[in-house]
XYZ file of N, CA and C in Angstrom:
288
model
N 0.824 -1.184 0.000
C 0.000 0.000 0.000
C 0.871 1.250 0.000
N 2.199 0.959 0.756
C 3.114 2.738 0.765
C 3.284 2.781 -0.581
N 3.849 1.523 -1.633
C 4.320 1.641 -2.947
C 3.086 2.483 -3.597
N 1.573 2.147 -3.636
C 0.732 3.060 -4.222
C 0.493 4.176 -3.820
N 0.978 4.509 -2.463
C 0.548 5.757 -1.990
C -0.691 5.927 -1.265
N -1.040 5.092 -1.110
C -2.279 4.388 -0.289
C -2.191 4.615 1.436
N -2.974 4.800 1.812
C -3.063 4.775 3.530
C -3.530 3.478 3.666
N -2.740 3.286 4.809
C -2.700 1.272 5.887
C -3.196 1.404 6.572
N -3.835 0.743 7.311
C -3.682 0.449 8.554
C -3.621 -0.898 8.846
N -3.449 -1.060 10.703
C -2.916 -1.985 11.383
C -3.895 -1.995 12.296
N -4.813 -3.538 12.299
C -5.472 -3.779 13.527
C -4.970 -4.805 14.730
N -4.594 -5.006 15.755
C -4.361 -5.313 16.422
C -5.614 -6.740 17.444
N -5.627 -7.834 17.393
C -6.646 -8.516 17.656
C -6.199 -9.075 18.622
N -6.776 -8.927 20.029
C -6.683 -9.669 21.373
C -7.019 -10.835 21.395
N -7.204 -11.984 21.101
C -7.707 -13.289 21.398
C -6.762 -14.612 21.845
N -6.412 -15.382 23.140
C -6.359 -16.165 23.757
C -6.946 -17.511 23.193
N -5.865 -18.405 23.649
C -6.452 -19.957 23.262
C -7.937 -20.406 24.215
N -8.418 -20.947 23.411
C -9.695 -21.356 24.697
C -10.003 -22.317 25.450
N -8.207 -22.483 25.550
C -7.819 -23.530 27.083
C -7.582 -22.246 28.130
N -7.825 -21.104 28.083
C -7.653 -19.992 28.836
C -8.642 -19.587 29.164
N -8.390 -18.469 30.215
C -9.666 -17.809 31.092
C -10.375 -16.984 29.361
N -11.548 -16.533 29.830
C -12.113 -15.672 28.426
C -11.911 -15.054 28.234
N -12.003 -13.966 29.394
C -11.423 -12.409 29.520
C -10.228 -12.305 29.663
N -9.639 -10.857 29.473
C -8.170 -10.621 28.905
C -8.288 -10.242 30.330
N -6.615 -9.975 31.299
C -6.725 -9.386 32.122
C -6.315 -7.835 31.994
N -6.711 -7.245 33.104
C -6.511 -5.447 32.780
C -5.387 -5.635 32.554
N -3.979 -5.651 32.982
C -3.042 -5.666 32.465
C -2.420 -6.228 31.133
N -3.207 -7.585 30.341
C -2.671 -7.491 28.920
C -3.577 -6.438 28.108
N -4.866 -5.996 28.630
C -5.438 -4.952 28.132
C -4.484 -3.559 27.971
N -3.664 -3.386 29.181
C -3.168 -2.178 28.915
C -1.782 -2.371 27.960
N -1.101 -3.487 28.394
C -0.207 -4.055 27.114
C -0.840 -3.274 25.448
N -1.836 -3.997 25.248
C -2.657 -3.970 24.084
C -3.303 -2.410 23.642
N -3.190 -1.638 24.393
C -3.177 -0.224 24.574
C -1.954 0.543 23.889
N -1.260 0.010 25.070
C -0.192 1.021 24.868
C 0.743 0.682 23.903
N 0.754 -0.798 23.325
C 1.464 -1.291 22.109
C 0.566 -0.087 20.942
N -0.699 -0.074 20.811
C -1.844 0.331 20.088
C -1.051 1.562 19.471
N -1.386 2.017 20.891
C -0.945 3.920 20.992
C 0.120 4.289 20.623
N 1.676 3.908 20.849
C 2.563 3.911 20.416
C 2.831 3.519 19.189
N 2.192 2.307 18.695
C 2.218 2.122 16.691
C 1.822 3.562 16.465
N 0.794 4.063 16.680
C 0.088 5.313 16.261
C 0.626 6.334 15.838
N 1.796 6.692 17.327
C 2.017 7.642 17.023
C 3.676 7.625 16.071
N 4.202 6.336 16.358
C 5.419 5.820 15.635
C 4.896 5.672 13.583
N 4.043 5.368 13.284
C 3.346 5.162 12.203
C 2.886 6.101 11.724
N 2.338 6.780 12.187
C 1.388 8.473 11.518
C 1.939 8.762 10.454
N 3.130 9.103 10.503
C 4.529 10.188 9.395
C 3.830 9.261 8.293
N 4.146 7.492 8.576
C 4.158 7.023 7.085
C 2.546 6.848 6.744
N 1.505 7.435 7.395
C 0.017 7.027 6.799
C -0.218 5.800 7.101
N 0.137 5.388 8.328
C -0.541 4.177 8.770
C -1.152 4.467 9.882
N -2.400 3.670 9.920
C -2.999 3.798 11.151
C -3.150 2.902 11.774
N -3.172 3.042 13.336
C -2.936 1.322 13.876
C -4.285 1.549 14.884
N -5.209 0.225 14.880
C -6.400 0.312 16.219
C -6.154 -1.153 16.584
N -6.974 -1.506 17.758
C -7.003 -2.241 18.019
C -8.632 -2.984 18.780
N -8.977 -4.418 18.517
C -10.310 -5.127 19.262
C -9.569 -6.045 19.692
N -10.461 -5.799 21.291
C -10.719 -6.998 22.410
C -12.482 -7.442 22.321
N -12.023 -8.990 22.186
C -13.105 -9.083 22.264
C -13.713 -9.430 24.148
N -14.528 -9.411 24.006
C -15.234 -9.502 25.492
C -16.565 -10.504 25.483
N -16.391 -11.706 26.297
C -17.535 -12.322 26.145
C -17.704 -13.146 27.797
N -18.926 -13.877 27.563
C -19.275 -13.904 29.116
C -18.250 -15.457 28.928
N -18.567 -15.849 30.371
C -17.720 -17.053 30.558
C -17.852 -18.127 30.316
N -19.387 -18.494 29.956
C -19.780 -19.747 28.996
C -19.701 -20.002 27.273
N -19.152 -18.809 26.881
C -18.914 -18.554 25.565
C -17.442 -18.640 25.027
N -17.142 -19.187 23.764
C -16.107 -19.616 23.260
C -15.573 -18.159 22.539
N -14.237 -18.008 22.022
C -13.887 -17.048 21.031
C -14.257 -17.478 19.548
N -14.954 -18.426 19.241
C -15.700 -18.588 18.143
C -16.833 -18.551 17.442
N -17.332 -18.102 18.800
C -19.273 -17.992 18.610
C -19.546 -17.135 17.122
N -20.495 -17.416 16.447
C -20.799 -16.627 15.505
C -20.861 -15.524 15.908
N -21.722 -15.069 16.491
C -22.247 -13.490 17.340
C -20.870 -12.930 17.430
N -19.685 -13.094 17.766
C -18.785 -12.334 18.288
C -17.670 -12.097 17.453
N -17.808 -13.501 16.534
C -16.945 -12.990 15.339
C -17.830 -12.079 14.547
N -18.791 -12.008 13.987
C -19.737 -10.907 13.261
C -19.673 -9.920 14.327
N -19.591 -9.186 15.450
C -19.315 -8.357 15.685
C -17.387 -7.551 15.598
N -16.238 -8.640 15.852
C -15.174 -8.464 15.059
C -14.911 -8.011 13.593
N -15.819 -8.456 13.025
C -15.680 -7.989 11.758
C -16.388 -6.463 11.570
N -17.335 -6.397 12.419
C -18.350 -5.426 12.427
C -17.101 -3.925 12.769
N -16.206 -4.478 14.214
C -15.440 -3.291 14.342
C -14.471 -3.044 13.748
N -14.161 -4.083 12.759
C -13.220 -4.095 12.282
C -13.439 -3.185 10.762
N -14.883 -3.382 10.387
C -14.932 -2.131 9.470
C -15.052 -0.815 9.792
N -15.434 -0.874 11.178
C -15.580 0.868 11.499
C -13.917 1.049 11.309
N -13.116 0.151 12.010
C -11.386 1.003 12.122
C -11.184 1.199 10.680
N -11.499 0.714 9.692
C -11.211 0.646 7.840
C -11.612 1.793 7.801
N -13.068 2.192 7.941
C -13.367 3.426 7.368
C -13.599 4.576 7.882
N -13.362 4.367 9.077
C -13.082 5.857 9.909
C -11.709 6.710 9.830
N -11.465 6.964 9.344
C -10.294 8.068 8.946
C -9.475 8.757 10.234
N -10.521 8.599 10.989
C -10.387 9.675 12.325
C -9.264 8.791 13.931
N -9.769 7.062 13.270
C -9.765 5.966 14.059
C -7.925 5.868 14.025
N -7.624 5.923 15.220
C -6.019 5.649 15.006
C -5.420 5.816 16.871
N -5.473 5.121 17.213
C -4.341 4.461 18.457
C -5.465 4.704 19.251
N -6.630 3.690 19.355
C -6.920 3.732 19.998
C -7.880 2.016 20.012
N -8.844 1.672 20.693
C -9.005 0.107 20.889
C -10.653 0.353 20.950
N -11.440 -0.425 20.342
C -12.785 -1.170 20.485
C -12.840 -2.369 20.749
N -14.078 -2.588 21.534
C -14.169 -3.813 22.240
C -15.345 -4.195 21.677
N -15.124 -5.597 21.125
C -16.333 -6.152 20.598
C -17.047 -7.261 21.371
N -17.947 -6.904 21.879
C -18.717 -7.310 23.063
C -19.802 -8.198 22.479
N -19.995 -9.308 23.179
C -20.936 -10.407 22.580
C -21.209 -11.104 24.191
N -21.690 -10.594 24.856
C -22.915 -11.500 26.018
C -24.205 -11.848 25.735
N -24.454 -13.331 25.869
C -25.854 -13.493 25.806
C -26.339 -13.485 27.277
């Protein structure tokens, strides 16, 4: 995309094996932050933009459920076409 002159970006996807707890803990959350934030602002010059999704689901639910991947994808087009979207994280939330 730099060769065309094109703007990138970089999404960043939180997901754990699901021999693991579901939820991320606050601390790889802030990992996942501040890796985020720092692409951002390290990347800008060249027109890349970096975001990042956690997903979030209750504790009887797998990281494969339909519902939660269709919402991954869901945030994953807002970071594509928001222009504005850059070092910062959405959480794609799927509780039944």
């Amino acid at each position: 995309m730099q060769g065309n002159k094109q703007p990138a970006v970089i999404i960043n996807l939180a997901l754990q094996p699901s021999s693991h707890h579901t939820h991320l803990s606050d601390t790889s959350k802030s990992v996942i932050q501040g890796l985020t934030f720092g692409w951002s602002k390290e990347l800008s010059s060249l027109n890349i933009r970096v975001g990042a999704i956690i997903p979030i689901t209750s504790d009887n639910q797998t990281m494969i459920h339909t519902r939660l991947q269709e919402e991954i994808v869901s945030c994953t087009e807002y970071i594509i076409t928001n222009d504005s979207f850059n070092g910062r994280i959405l959480e794609a939330e799927c509780l039944i």
